[in-house]
mmCIF file of C-alpha atoms in Angstrom:
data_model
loop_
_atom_site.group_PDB
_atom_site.id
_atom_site.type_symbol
_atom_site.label_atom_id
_atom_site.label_comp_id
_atom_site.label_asym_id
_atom_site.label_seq_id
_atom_site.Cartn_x
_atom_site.Cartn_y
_atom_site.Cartn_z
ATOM 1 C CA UNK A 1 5.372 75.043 -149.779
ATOM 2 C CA UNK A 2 5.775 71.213 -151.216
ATOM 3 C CA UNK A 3 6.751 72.736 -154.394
ATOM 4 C CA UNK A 4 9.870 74.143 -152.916
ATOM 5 C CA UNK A 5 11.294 70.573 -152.543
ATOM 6 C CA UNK A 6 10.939 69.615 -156.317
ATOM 7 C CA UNK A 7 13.453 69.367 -158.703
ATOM 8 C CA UNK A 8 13.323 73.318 -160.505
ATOM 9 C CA UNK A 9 12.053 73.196 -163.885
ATOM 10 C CA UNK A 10 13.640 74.825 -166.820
ATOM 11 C CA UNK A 11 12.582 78.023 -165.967
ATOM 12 C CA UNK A 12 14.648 78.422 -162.827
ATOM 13 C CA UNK A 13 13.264 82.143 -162.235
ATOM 14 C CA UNK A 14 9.729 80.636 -161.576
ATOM 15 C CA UNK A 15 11.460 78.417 -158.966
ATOM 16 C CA UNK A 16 13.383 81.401 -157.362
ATOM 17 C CA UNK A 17 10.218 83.688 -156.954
ATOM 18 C CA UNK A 18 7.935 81.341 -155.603
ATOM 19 C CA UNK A 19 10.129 79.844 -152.977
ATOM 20 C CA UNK A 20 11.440 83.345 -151.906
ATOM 21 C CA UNK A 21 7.140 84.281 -152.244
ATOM 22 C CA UNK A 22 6.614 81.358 -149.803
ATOM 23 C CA UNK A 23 9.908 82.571 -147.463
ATOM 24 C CA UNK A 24 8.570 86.240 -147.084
ATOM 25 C CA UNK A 25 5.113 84.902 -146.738
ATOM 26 C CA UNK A 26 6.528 82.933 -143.612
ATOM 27 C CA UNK A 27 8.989 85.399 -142.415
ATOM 28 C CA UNK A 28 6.735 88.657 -142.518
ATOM 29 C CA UNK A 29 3.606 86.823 -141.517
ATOM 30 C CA UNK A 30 4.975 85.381 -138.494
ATOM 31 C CA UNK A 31 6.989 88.620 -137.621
ATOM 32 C CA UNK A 32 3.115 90.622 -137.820
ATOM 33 C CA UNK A 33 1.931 88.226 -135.267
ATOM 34 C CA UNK A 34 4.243 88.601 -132.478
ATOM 35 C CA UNK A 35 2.284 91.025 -130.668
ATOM 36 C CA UNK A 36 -0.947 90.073 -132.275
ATOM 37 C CA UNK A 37 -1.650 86.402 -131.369
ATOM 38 C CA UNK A 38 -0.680 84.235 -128.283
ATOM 39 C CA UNK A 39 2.419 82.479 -127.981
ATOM 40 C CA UNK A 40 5.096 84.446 -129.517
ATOM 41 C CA UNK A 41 7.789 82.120 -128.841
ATOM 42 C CA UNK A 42 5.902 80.074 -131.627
ATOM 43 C CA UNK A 43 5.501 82.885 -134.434
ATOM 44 C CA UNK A 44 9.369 83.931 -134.163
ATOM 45 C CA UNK A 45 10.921 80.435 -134.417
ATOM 46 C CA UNK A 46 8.081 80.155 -137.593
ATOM 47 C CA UNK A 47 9.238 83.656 -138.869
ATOM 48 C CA UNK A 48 12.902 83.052 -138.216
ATOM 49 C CA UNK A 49 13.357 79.446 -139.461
ATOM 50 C CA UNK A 50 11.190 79.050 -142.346
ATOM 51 C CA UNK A 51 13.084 81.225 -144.869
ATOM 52 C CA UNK A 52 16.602 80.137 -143.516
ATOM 53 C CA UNK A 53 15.235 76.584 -143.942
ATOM 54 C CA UNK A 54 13.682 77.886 -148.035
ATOM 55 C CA UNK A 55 17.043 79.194 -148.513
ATOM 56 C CA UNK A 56 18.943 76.016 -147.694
ATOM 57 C CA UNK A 57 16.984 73.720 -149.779
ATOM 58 C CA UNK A 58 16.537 75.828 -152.828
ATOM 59 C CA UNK A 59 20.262 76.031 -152.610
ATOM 60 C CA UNK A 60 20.526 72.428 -152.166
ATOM 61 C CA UNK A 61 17.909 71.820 -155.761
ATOM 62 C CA UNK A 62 19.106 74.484 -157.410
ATOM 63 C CA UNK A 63 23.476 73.726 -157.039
ATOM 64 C CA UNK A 64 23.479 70.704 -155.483
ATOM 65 C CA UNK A 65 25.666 72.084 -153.423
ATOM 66 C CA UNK A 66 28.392 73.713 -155.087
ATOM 67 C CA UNK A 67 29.986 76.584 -154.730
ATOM 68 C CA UNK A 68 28.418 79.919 -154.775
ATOM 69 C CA UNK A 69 28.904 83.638 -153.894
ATOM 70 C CA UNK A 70 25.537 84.738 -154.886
ATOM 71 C CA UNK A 71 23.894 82.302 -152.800
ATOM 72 C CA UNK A 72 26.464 83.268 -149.999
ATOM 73 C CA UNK A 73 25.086 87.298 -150.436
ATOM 74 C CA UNK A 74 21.584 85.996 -150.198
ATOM 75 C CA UNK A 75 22.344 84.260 -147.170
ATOM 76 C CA UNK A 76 24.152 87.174 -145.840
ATOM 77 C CA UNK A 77 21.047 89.543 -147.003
ATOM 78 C CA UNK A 78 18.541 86.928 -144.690
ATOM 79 C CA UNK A 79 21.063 87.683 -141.859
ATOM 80 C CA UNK A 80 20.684 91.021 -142.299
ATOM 81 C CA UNK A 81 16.662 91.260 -142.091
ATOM 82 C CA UNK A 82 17.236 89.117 -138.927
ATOM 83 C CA UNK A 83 19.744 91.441 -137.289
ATOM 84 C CA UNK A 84 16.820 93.979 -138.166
ATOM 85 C CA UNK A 85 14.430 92.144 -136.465
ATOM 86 C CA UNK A 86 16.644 91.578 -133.580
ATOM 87 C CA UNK A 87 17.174 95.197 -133.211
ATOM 88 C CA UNK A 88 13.249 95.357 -133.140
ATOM 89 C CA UNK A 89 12.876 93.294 -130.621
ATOM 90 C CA UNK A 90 15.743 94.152 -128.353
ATOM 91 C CA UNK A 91 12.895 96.882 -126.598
ATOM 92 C CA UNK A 92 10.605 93.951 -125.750
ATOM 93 C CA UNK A 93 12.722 91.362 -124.181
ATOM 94 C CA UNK A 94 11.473 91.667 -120.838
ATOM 95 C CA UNK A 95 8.664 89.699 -121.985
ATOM 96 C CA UNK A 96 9.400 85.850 -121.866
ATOM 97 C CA UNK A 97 7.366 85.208 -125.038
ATOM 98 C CA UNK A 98 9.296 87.958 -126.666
ATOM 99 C CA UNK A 99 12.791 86.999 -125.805
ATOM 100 C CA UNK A 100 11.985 83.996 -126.830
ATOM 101 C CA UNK A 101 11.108 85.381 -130.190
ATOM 102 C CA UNK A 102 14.138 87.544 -130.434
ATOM 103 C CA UNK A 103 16.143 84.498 -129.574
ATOM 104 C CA UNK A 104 14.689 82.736 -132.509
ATOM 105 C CA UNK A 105 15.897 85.439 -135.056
ATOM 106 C CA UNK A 106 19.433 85.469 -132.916
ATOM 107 C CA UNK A 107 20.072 81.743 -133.576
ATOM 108 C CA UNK A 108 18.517 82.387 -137.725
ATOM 109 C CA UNK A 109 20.967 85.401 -137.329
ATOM 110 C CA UNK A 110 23.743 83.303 -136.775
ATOM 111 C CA UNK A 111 22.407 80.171 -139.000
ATOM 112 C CA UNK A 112 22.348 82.368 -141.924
ATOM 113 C CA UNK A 113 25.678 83.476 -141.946
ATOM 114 C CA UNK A 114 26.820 79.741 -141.411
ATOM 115 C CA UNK A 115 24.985 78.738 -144.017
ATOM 116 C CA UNK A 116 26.847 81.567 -146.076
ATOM 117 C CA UNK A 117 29.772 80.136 -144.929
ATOM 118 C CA UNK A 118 28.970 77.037 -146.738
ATOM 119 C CA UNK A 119 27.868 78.030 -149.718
ATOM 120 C CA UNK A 120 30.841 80.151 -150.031
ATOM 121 C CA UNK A 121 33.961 77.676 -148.391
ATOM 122 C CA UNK A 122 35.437 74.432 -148.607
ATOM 123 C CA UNK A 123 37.943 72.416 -146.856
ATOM 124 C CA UNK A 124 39.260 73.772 -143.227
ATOM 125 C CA UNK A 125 38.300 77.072 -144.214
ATOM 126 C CA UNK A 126 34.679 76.293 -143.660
ATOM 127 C CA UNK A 127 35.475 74.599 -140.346
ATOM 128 C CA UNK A 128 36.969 77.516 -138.378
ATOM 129 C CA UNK A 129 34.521 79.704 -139.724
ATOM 130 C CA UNK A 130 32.242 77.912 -138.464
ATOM 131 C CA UNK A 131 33.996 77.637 -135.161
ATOM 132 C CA UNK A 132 34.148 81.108 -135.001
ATOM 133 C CA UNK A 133 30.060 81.089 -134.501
ATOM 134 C CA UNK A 134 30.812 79.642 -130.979
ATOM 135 C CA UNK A 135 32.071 83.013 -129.729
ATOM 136 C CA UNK A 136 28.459 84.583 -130.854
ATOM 137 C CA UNK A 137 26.533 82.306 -129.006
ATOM 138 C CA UNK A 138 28.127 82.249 -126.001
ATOM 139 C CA UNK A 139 27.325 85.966 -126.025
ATOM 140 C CA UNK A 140 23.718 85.683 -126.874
ATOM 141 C CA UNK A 141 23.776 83.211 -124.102
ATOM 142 C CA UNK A 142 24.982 85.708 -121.870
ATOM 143 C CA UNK A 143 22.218 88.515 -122.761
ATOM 144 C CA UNK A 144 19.166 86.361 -123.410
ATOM 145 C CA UNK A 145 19.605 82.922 -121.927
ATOM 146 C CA UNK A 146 17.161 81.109 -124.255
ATOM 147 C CA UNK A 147 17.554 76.968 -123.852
ATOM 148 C CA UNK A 148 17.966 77.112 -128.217
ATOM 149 C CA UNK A 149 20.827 78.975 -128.139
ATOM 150 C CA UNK A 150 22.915 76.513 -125.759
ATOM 151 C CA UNK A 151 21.011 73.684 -128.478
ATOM 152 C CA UNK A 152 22.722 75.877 -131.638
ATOM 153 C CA UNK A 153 25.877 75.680 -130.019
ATOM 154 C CA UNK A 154 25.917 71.861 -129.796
ATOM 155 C CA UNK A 155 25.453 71.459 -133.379
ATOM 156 C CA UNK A 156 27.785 74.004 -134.257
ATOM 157 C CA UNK A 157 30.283 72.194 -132.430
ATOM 158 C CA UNK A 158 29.631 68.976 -133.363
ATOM 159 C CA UNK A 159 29.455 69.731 -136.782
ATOM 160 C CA UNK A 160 32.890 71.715 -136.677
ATOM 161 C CA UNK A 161 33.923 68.157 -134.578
ATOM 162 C CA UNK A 162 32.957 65.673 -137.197
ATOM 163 C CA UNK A 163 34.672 67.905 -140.114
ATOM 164 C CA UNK A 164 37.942 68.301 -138.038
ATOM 165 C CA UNK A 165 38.376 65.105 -135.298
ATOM 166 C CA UNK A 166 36.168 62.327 -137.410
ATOM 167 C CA UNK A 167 36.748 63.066 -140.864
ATOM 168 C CA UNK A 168 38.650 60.437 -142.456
ATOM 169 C CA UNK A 169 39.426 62.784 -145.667
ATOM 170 C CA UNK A 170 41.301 65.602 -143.414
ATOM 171 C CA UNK A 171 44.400 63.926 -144.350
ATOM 172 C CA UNK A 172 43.843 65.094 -148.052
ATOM 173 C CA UNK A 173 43.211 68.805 -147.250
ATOM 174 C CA UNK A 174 46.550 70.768 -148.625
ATOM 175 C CA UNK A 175 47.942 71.709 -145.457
ATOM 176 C CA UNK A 176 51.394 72.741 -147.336
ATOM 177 C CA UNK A 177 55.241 70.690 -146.375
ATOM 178 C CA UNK A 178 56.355 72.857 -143.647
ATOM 179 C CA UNK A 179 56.515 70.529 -140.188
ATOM 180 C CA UNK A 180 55.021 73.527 -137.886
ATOM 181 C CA UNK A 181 53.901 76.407 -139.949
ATOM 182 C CA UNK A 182 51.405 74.846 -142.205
ATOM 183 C CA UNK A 183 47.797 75.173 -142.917
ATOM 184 C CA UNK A 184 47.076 72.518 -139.807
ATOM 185 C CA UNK A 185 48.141 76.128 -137.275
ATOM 186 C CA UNK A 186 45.391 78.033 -138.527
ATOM 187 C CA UNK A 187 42.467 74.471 -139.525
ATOM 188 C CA UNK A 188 43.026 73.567 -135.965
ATOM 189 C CA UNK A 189 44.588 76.162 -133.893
ATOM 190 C CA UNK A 190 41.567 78.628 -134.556
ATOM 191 C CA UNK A 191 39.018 75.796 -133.272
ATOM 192 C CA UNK A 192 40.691 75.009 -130.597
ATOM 193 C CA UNK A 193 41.003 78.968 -129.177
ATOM 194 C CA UNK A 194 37.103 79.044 -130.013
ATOM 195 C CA UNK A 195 36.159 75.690 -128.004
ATOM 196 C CA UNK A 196 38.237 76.384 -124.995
ATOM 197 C CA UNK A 197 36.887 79.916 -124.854
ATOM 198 C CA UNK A 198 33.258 78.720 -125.169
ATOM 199 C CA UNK A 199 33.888 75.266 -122.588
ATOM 200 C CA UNK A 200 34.415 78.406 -120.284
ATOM 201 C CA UNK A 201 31.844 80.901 -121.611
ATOM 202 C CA UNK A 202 28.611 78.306 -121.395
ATOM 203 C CA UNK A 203 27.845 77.746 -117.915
ATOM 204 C CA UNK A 204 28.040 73.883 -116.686
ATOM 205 C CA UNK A 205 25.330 74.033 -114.870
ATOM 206 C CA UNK A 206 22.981 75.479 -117.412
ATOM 207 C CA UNK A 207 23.543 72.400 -119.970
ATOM 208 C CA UNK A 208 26.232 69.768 -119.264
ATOM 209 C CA UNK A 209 26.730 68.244 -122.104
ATOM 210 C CA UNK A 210 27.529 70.953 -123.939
ATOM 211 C CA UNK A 211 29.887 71.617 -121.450
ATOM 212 C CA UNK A 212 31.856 68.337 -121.861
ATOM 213 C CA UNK A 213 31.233 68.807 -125.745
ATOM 214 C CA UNK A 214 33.253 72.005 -125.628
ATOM 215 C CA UNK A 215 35.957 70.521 -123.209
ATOM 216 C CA UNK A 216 36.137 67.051 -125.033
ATOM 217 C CA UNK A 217 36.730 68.955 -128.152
ATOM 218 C CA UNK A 218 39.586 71.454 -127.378
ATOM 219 C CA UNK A 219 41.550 68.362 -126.278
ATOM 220 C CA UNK A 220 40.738 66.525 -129.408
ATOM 221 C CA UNK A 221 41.568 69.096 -131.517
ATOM 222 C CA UNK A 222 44.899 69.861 -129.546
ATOM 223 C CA UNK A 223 45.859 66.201 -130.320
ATOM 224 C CA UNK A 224 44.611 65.642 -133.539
ATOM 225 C CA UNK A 225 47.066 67.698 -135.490
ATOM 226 C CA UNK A 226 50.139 66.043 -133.452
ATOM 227 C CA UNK A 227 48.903 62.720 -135.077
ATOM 228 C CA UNK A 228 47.998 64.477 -138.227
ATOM 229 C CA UNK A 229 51.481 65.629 -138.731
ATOM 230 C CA UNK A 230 53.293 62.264 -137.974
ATOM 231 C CA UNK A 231 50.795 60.306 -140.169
ATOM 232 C CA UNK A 232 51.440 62.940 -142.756
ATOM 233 C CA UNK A 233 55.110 62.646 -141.500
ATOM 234 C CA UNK A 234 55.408 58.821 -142.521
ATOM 235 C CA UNK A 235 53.504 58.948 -145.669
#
């Protein structure tokens, strides 16, 4: 699987095939042994995390990042054969090993369709979509209570954090001229709804610091557009 992570050659269809060969090698494999071998906690995070993590760096050699819808549907088609498998597995989750499993494919579920979201926005856009995710985990918290979901959600948010709060750049995003009903209602008022609804949809107790995570941000992101708009104000 090496050969994933070099540069694509000329013939970028050779490139494509083997890396999504590799991906449904990892993905189907993995998914076969769940009730076959020991440990299925192990053989779902395999089958669920490989091809997300094929996907991401072909993207990354093959655009270097740029824009792109087709990449964005094959993302979205990856969250769909997890949603499948999630579906599958919904009948075994009594088991530990199982849930465990179908938590795997949950948090894929939701990593694909952030990673969509990437390939596919830019700017603030990308940040509340990516907020939005928050609201999915805190219900797949609710039904399976797997440890790495609460883990997802602590990247998600500080990801959507460091794009939003620590970003020296956000200055430059086109927020349009009007003092209150600009772009900054929608880049920052979405977040905020979505951390202050997950600071109260994560139990404390289960994991604290996402709990301060979630409650640190909603302030920050209540205050950061005040001082957004009076920099912008004085420029």
């Amino acid at each position: 699987s090496s050969y994933v992570w070099i540069a694509p050659t000329p013939n970028a269809s050779s490139y494509l095939s083997f890396a999504a060969m590799i991906a449904a090698g990892f993905g189907i494999g993995g998914y076969a042994a769940l009730t076959r071998r020991p440990n299925p906690a192990r053989w779902g995070f395999v089958s669920a995390a490989t091809p997300l993590l094929i996907l991401a760096l072909a993207y990354w050699r093959m655009t270097q990042f740029e824009m792109s819808f087709p990449w964005a549907g094959a993302a979205l088609a990856l969250a769909a054969v997890d949603l499948i498998a999630c579906e599958t597995l919904l009948v075994r989750r009594e088991d530990q090993g199982q849930r465990a499993a179908l938590a795997a494919y949950a948090v894929a579920l939701i990593g694909s369709i952030a990673l969509g979201m990437t390939m596919s926005l830019r700017t603030a856009w990308l940040s509340v979509a990516l907020s939005l995710m928050l609201s999915a985990l805190v219900w797949l918290d609710r039904h399976l209570g797997v440890k790495a979901i609460r883990q997802t959600a602590m990247v998600m948010a500080a990801i959507v954090l460091a794009r939003l709060v620590f970003n020296p750049f956000v200055l430059d995003y086109d927020f349009g001229s009007a003092p209150l009903l600009n772009g900054l209602l929608y880049a920052y008022g979405i977040p905020f709804v979505a951390f202050f609804t997950a600071a109260r949809g994560f139990k404390p107790a289960q994991n604290e610091t996402l709990s301060a995570i979630l409650e640190g941000g909603t302030i920050a992101l209540g205050v950061v557009p005040l001082t957004t708009t009076a920099i912008a104000a004085r420029l």
